[in-house]
mmCIF file of C-alpha atoms in Angstrom:
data_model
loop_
_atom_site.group_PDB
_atom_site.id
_atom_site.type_symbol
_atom_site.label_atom_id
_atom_site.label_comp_id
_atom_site.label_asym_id
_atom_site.label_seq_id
_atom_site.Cartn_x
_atom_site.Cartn_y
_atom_site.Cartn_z
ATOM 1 C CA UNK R 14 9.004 3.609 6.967
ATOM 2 C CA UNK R 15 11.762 1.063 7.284
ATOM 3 C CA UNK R 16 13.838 -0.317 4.156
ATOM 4 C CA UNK R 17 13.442 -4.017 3.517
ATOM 5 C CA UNK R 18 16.554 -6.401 3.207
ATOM 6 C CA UNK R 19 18.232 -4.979 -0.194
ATOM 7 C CA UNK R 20 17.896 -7.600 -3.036
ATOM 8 C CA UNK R 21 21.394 -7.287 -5.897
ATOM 9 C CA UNK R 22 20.749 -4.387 -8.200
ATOM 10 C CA UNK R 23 18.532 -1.772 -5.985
ATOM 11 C CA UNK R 24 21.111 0.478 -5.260
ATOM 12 C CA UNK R 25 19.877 2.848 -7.666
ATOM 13 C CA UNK R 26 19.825 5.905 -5.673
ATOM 14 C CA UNK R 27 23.094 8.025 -7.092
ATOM 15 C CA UNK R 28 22.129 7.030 -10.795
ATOM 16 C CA UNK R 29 18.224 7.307 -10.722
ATOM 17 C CA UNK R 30 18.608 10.931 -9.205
ATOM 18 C CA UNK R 31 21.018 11.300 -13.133
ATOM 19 C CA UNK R 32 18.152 9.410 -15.047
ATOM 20 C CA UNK R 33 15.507 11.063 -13.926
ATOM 21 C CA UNK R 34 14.415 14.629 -12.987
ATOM 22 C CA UNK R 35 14.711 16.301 -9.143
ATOM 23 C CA UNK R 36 12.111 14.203 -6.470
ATOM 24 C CA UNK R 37 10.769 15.162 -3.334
ATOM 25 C CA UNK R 38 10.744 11.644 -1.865
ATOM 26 C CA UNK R 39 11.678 7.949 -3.413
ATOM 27 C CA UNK R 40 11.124 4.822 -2.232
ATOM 28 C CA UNK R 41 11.456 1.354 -3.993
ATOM 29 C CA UNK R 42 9.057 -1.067 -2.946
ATOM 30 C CA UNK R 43 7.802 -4.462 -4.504
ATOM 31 C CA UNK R 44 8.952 -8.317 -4.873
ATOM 32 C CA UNK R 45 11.988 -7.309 -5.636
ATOM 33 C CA UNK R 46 12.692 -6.328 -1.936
ATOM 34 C CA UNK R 47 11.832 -9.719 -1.058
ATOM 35 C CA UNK R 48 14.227 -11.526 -3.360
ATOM 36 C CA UNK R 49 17.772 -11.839 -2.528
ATOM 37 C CA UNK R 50 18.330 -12.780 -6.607
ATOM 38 C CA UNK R 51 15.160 -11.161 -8.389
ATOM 39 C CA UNK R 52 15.293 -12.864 -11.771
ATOM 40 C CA UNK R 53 16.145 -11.237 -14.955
ATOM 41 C CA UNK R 54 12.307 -10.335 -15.807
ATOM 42 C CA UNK R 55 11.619 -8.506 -12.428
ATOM 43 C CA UNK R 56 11.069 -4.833 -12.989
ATOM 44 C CA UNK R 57 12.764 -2.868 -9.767
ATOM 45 C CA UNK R 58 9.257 -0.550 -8.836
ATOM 46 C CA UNK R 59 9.740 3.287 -7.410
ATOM 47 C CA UNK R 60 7.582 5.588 -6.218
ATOM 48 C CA UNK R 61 8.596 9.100 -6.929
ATOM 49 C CA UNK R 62 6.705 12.016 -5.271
ATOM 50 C CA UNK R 63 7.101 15.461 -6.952
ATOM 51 C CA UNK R 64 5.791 18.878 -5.934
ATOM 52 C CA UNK R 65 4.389 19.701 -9.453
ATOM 53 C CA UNK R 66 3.663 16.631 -11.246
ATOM 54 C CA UNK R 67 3.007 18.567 -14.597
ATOM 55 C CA UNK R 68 6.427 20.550 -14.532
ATOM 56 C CA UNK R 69 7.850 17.002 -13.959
ATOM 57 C CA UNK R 70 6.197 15.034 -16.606
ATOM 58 C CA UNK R 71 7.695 18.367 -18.978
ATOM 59 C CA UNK R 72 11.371 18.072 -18.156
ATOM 60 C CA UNK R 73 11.015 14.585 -18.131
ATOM 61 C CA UNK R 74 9.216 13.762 -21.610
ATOM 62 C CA UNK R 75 11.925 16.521 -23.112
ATOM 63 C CA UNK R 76 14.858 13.913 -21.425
ATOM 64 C CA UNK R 77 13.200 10.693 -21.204
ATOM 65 C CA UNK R 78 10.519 10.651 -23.942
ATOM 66 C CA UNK R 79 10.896 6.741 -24.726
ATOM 67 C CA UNK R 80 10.026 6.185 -21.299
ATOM 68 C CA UNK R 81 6.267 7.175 -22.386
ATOM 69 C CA UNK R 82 3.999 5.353 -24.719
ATOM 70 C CA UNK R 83 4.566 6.786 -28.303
ATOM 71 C CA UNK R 84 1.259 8.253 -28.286
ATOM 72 C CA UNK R 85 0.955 9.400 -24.524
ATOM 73 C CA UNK R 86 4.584 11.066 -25.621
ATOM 74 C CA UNK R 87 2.960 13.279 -28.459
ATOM 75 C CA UNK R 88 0.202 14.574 -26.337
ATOM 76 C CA UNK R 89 2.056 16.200 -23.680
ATOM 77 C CA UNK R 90 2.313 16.458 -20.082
ATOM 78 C CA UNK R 91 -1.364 17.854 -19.827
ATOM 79 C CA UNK R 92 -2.473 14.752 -20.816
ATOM 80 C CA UNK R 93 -0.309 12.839 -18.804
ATOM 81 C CA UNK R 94 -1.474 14.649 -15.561
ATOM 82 C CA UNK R 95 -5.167 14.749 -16.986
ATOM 83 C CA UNK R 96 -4.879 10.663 -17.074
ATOM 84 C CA UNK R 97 -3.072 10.486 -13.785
ATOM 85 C CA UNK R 98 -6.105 13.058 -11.516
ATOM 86 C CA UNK R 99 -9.334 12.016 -13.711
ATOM 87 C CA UNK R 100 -8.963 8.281 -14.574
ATOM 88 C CA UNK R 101 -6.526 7.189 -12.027
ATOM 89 C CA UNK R 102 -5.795 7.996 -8.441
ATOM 90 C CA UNK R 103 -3.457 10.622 -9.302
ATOM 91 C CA UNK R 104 -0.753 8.132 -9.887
ATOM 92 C CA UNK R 105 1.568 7.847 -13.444
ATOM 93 C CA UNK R 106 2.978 5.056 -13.693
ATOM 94 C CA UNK R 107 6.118 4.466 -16.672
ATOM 95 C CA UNK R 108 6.684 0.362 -16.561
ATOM 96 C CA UNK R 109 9.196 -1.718 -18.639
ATOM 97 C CA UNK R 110 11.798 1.377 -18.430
ATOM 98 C CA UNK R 111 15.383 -0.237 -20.075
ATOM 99 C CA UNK R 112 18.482 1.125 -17.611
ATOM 100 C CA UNK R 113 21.223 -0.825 -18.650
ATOM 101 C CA UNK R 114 20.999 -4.450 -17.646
ATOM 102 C CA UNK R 115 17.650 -3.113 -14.866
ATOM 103 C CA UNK R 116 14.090 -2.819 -15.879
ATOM 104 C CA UNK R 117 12.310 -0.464 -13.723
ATOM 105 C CA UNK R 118 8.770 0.934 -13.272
ATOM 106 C CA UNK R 119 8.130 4.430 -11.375
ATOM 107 C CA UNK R 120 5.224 5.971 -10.611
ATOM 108 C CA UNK R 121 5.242 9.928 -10.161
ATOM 109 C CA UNK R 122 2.757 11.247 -7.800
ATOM 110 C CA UNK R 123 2.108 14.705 -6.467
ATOM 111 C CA UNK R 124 3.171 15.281 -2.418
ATOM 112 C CA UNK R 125 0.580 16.412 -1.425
ATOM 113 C CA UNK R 126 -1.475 13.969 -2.735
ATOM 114 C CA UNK R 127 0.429 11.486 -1.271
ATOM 115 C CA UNK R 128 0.595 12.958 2.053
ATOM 116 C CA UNK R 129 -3.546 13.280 1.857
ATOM 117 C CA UNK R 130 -3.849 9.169 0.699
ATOM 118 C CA UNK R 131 -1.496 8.397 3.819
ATOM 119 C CA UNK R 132 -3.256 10.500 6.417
ATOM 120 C CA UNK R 133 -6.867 9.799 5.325
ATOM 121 C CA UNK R 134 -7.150 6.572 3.221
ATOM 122 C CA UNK R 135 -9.254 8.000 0.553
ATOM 123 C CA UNK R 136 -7.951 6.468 -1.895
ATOM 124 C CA UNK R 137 -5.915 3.689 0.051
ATOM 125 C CA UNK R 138 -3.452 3.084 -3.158
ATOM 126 C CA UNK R 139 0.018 4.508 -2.188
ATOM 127 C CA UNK R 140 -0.775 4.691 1.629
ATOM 128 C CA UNK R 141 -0.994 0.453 1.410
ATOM 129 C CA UNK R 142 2.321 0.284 -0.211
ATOM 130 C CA UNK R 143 3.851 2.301 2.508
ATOM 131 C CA UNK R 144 2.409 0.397 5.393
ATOM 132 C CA UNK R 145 4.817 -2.362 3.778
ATOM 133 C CA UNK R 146 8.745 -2.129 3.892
ATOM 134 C CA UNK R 147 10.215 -0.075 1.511
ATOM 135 C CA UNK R 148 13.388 1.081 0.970
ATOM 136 C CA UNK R 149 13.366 5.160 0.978
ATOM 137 C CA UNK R 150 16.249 6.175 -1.320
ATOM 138 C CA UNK R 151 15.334 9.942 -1.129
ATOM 139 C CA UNK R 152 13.796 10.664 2.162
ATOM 140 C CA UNK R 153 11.439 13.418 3.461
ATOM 141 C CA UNK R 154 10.597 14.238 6.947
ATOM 142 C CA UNK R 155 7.159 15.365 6.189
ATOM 143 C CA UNK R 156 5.981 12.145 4.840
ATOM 144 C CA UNK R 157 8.162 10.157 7.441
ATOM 145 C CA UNK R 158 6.156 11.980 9.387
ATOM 146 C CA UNK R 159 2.447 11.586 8.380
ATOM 147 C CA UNK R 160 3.344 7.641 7.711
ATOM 148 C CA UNK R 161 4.165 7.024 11.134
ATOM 149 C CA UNK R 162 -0.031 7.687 11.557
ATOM 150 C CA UNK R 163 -0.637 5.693 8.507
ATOM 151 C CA UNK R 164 1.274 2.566 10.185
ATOM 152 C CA UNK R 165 -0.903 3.380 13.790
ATOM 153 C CA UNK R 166 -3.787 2.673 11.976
ATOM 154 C CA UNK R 167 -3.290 -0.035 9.411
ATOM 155 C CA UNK R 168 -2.057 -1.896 13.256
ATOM 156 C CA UNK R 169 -5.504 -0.753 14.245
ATOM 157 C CA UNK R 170 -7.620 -1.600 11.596
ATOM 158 C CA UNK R 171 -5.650 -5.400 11.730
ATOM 159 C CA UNK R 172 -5.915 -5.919 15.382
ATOM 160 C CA UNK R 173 -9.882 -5.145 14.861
ATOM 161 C CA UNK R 174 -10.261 -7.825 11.607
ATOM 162 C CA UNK R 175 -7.870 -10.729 13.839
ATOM 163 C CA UNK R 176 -9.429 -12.938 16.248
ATOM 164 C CA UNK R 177 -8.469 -12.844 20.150
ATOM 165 C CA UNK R 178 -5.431 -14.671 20.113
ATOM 166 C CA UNK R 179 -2.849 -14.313 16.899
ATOM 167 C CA UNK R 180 1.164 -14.817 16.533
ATOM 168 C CA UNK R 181 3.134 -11.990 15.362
ATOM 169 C CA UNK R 182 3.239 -13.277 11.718
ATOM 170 C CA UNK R 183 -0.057 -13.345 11.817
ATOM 171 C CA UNK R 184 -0.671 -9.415 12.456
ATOM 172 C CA UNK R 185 2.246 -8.543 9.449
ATOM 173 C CA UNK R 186 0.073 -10.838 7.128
ATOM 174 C CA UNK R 187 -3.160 -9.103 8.052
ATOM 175 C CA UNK R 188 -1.219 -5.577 7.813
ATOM 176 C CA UNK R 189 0.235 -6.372 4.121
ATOM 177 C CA UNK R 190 -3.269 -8.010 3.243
ATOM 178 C CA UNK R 191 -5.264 -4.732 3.954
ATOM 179 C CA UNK R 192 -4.442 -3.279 0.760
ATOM 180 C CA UNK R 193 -5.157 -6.177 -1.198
ATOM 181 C CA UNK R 194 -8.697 -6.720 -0.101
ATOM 182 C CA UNK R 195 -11.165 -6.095 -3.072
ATOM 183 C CA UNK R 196 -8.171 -5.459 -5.702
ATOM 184 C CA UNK R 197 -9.752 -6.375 -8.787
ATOM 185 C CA UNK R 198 -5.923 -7.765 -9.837
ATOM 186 C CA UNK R 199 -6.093 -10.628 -7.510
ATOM 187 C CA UNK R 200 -8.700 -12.181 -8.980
ATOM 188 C CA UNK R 201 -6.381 -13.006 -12.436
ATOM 189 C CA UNK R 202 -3.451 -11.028 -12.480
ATOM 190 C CA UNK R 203 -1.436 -11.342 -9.005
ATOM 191 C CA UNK R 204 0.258 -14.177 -7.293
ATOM 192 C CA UNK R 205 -2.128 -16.218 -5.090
ATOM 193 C CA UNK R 206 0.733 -16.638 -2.801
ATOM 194 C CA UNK R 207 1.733 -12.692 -3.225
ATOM 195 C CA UNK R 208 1.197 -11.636 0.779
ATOM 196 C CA UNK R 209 2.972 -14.852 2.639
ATOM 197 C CA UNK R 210 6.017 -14.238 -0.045
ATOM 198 C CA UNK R 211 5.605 -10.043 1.367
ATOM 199 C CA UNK R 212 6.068 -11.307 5.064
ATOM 200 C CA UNK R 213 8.400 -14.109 4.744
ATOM 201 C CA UNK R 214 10.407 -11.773 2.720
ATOM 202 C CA UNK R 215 10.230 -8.854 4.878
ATOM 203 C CA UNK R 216 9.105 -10.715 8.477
ATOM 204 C CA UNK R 217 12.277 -8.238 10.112
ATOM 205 C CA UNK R 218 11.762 -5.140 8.705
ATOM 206 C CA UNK R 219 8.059 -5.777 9.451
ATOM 207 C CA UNK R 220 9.538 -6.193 13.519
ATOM 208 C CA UNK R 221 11.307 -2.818 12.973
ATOM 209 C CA UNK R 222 8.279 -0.840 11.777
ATOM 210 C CA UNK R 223 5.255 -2.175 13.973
ATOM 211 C CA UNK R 224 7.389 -3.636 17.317
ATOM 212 C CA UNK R 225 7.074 -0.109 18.867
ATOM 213 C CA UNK R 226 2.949 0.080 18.264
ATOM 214 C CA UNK R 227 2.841 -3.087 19.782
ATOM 215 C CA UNK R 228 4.973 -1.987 22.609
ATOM 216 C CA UNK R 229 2.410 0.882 22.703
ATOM 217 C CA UNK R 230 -0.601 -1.696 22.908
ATOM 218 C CA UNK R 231 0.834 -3.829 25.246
ATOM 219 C CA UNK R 232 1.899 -0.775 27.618
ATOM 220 C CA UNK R 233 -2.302 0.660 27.742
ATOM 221 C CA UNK R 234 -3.121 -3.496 27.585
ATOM 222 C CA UNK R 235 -5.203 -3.862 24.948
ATOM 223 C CA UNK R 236 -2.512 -6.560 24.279
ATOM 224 C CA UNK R 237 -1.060 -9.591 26.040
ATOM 225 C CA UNK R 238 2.304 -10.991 24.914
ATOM 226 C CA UNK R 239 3.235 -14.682 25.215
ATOM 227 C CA UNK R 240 5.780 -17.304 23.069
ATOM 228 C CA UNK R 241 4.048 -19.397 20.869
ATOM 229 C CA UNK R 242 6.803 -21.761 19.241
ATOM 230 C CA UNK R 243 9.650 -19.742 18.455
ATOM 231 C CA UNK R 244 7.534 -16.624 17.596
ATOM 232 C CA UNK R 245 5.856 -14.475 19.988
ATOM 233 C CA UNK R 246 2.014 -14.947 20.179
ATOM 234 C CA UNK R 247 -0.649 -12.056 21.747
ATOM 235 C CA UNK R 248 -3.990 -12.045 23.298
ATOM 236 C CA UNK R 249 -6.017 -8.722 22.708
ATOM 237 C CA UNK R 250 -8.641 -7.293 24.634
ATOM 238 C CA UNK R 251 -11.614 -7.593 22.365
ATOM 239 C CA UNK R 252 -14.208 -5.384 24.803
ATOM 240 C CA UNK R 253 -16.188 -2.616 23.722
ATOM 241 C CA UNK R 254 -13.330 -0.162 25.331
ATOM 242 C CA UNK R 255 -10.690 -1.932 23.673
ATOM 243 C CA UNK R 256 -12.364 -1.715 20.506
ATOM 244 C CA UNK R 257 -13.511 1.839 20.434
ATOM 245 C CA UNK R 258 -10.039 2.991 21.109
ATOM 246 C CA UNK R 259 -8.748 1.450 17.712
ATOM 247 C CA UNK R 260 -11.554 2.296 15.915
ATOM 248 C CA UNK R 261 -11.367 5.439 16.815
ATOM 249 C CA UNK R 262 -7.587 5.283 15.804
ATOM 250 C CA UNK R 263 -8.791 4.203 11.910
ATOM 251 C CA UNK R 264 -9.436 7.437 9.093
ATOM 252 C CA UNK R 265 -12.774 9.456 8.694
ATOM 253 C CA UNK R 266 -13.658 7.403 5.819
ATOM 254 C CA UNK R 267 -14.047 4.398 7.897
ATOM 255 C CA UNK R 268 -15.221 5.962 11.042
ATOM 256 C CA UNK R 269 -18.277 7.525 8.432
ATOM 257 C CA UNK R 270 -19.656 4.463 6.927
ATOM 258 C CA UNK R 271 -20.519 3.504 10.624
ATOM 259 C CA UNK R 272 -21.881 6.958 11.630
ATOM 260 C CA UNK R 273 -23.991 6.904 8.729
ATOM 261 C CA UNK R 274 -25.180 3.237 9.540
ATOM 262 C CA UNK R 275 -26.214 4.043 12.881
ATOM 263 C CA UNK R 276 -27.958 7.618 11.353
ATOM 264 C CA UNK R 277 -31.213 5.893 10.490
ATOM 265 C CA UNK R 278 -31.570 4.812 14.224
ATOM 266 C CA UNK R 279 -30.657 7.176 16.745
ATOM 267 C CA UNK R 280 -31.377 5.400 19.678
ATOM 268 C CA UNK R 281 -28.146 3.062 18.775
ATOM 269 C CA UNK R 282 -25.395 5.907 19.224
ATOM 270 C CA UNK R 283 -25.355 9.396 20.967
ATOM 271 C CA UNK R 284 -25.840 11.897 18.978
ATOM 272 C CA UNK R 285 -23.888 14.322 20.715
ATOM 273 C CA UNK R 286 -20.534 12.902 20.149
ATOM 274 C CA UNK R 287 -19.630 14.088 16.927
ATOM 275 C CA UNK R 288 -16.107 13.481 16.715
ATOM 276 C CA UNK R 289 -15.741 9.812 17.632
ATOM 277 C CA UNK R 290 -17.868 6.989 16.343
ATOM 278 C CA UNK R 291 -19.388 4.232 19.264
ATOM 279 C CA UNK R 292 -18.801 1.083 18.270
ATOM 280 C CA UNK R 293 -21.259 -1.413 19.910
ATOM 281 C CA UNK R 294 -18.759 -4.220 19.424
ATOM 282 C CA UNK R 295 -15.750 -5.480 17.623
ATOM 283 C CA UNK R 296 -18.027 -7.420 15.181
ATOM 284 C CA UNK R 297 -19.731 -3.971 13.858
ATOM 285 C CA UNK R 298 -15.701 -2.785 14.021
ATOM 286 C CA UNK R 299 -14.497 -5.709 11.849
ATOM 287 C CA UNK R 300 -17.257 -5.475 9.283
ATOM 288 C CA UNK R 301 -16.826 -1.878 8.653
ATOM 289 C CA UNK R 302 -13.305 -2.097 8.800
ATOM 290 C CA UNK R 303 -13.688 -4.872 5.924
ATOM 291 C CA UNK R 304 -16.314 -3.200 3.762
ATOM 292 C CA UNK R 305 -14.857 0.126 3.713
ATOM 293 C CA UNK R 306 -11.394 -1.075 2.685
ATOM 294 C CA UNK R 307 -13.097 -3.599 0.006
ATOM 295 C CA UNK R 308 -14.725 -1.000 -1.846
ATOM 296 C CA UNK R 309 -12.297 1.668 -1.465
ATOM 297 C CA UNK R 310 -9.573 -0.739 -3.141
ATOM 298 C CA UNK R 311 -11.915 -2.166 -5.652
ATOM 299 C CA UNK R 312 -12.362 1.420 -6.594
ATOM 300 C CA UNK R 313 -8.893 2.417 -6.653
ATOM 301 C CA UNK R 314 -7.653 -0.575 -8.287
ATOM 302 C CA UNK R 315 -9.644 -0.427 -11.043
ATOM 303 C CA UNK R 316 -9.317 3.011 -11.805
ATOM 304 C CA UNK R 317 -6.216 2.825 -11.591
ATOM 305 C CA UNK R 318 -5.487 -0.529 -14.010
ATOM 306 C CA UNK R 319 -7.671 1.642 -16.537
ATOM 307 C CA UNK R 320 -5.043 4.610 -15.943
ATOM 308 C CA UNK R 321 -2.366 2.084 -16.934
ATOM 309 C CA UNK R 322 -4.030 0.483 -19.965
ATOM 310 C CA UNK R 323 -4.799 4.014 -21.526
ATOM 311 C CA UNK R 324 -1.022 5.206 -20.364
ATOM 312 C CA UNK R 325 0.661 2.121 -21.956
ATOM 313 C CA UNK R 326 -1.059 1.754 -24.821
ATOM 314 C CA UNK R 327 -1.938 -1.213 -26.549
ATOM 315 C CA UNK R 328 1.066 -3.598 -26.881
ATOM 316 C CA UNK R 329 2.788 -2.472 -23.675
ATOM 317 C CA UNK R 330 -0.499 -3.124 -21.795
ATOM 318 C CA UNK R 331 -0.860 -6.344 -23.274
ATOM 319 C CA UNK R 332 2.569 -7.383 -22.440
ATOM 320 C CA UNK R 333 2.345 -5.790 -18.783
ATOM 321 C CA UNK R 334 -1.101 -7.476 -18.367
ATOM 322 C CA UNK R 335 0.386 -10.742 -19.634
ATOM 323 C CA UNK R 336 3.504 -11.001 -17.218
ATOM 324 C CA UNK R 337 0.805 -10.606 -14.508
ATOM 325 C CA UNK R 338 -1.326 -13.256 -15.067
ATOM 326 C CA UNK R 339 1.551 -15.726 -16.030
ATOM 327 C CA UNK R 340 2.776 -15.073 -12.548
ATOM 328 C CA UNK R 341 -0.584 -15.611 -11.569
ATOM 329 C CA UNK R 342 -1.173 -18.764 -13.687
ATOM 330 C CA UNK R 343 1.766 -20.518 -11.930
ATOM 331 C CA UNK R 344 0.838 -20.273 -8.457
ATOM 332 C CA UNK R 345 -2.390 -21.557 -9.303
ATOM 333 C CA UNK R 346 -1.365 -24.462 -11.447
ATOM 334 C CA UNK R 347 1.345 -25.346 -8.556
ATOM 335 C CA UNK R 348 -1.708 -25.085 -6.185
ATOM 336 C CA UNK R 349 -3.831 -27.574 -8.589
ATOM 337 C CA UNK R 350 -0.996 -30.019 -9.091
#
C-alpha cells in the first residue's frame, strides 16, 4: 500500500483517532485522493479495521450515536454486526458523518476479515480498494503484509486480461478496473469516467506500488520494456508457460472455476496435479479471470448496496443513492452532448 497525492482536508489522522474509537488499521481511499480541491459535497471515505467489530459498534453508538440511522441506533450493535456478516460482506458503512466543515464516510470491518478478502478474493470488496492508492493513516504490518500478495495478483490477473503489447497506463487502468467489473453501481450510480479519473489522479503512486512487480516480470521475462511516447510501453510473453505462471499466481477462487471446467473432461488436464491449475492458453486464462471477477463483484456489490439501504434507512439512502447517480448523470450527459 502506497498513499496517493494528499488532496486539502485529509489530514485527519490525530483528530479521527479523538472522534472515533481505537482501530487496528485506517486508510482513506476514494476521489477525494485524486482531487487536489475536492468540492464542498465530497465525503472524505475511511476504512477502519477493528479486532471486534461488535465491541466497536458498542463504544461507538454510546459516543457517536448520530452517526447511525435513528433506527439502526435503537437496535444495537447486534444488529449492526448482524447487517454487516448476513446481508453485506461484513462491511458497516456510516456515510454523510458532519466533522466540522468535513463530511466523511467510514466503513468498520473486522481484521481478520479483511486480511481473508485480501489474501483470497472471496469476496473481492475491500481487497479492490486496496489494490488502489490509499493513504494508510493508521498502519499495520500484518495487512501491509498480506496486501503486498493481493497487489502480485491483481498485476497477474491484468497482465492475463491485456493484449501482447500495452503502455504502463494501460496496466494501472486494467488494475483499478478489476474491481469494477460486474458492479451493479456502474450501470446508474457511478461516474462513467470513474477509473481514467483513478489513474490520472493517482498515475505516481500507481508507479510506486506496481514498478517493483514489473521489475519482477521483466527480471524472469515474461515482460519486455520499451518507450512508447513519453511513457514506457511492454511486450509480454503470452505462451502457455508465461501464462500458467500468472495464473497460477491468481486466488483459489479463480484457479477453481477452471479446475472444475476441465472436471467433466479429464483428458484436458492431469489429474494428478492438484495444487496448480493447467491452463491450455491465455484465452481460457482471460475468460476465467473475467467471469470469476464479474460474478464475484456483482455478488458483492449488490449485497453490499442492500447492506447500505437497510443501514441508512430511508431518507439517507435516498439522498446517498441520489448524489450517485447525479454524478453519474453528468458524465453521461457530457458524453451525449
Amino acid at each position: 500500500m502506497e498513499a496517493a497525492a494528499a488532496g486539502r482536508g485529509l489530514d485527519l489522522a490525530g483528530p479521527l483517532r479523538d472522534l472515533l474509537p481505537p482501530v487496528d488499521f485506517c486508510c482513506a481511499y476514494g476521489s477525494t485522493l485524486t482531487h487536489a480541491r475536492p468540492d464542498a459535497t465530497s465525503m472524505v471515505d475511511y476504512i477502519l479495521g477493528v479486532a471486534d467489530p461488535l465491541q466497536w459498534h458498542s463504544e461507538n453508538l454510546a459516543r457517536n450515536p448520530t452517526h447511525y440511522s435513528s433506527w439502526m441506533a435503537r437496535r444495537g450493535p447486534e444488529s449492526v454486526t448482524w447487517l454487516a456478516d448476513r446481508v453485506g460482506v461484513g462491511v458497516y458503512f456510516n456515510p454523510f458523518v458532519e466533522w466540522g466543515d468535513k463530511r466523511i464516510k467510514y466503513g468498520v470491518v473486522a481484521m481478520k476479515d479483511l486480511a481473508t478478502d485480501i489474501l483470497t478474493w472471496d469476496q473481492f470488496y475491500l481487497s479492490g480498494r486496496l489494490q488502489k492508492p490509499v493513504r494508510v493513516l493508521v498502519d499495520n504490518w500484518d495487512i501491509r503484509k498480506v496486501n503486498t500478495v493481493n497487489l502480485k495478483m491483481a498485476a497477474a490477473a491484468s497482465l492475463l486480461l491485456l493484449p501482447e503489447e500495452f503502455t504502463e497506463y494501460d496496466l494501472y487502468a486494467k488494475i483499478c478496473s478489476l474491481s469494477y467489473m460486474g458492479d451493479i453501481r456502474m450501470l446508474f450510480a457511478e461516474d462513467k469516467y470513474k477509473v481514467k479519473k483513478i489513474v490520472d489522479g493517482s498515475f505516481q503512486p500507481f508507479q510506486s506500488m506496481y514498478r517493483p512487480l514489473i521489475h519482477e516480470y521483466i527480471c524472469e521475462g515474461i515482460l519486455k520494456m520499451s518507450d512508447y511516447r513519453q511513457q514506457k510501453a511492454f511486450k509480454q510473453d503470452c505462451g502457455v508457460s508465461a501464462t500458467n505462471e500468472l495464473f497460477s499466481s491468481l486466488p483459489r477462487m479463480i484457479q477453481r472455476r477452471l479446475q472444475g471446467r476441465f472436471t467433466s473432461n479429464s483428458t484436458e488436464i492431469p489429474t494428478h496435479i492438484p495444487t496448480r491449475t493447467l491452463v491450455p492458453s491465455k484465452e481460457v486464462a482471460a475468460a476465467s479471470v473475467r467471469t470469476a471477477l464479474r460474478r464475484r463483484v456483482m455478488v458483492s456489490s449488490a449485497r453490499q448496496a442492500a447492506c447500505g439501504l437497510l443501514a441508512a434507512g430511508g431518507m439517507v439512502a435516498a439522498r446517498y443513492l441520489g448524489k450517485k447517480m447525479s454524478k453519474a448523470l453528468s458524465t453521461r450527459c457530457l458524453t451525449f452532448f
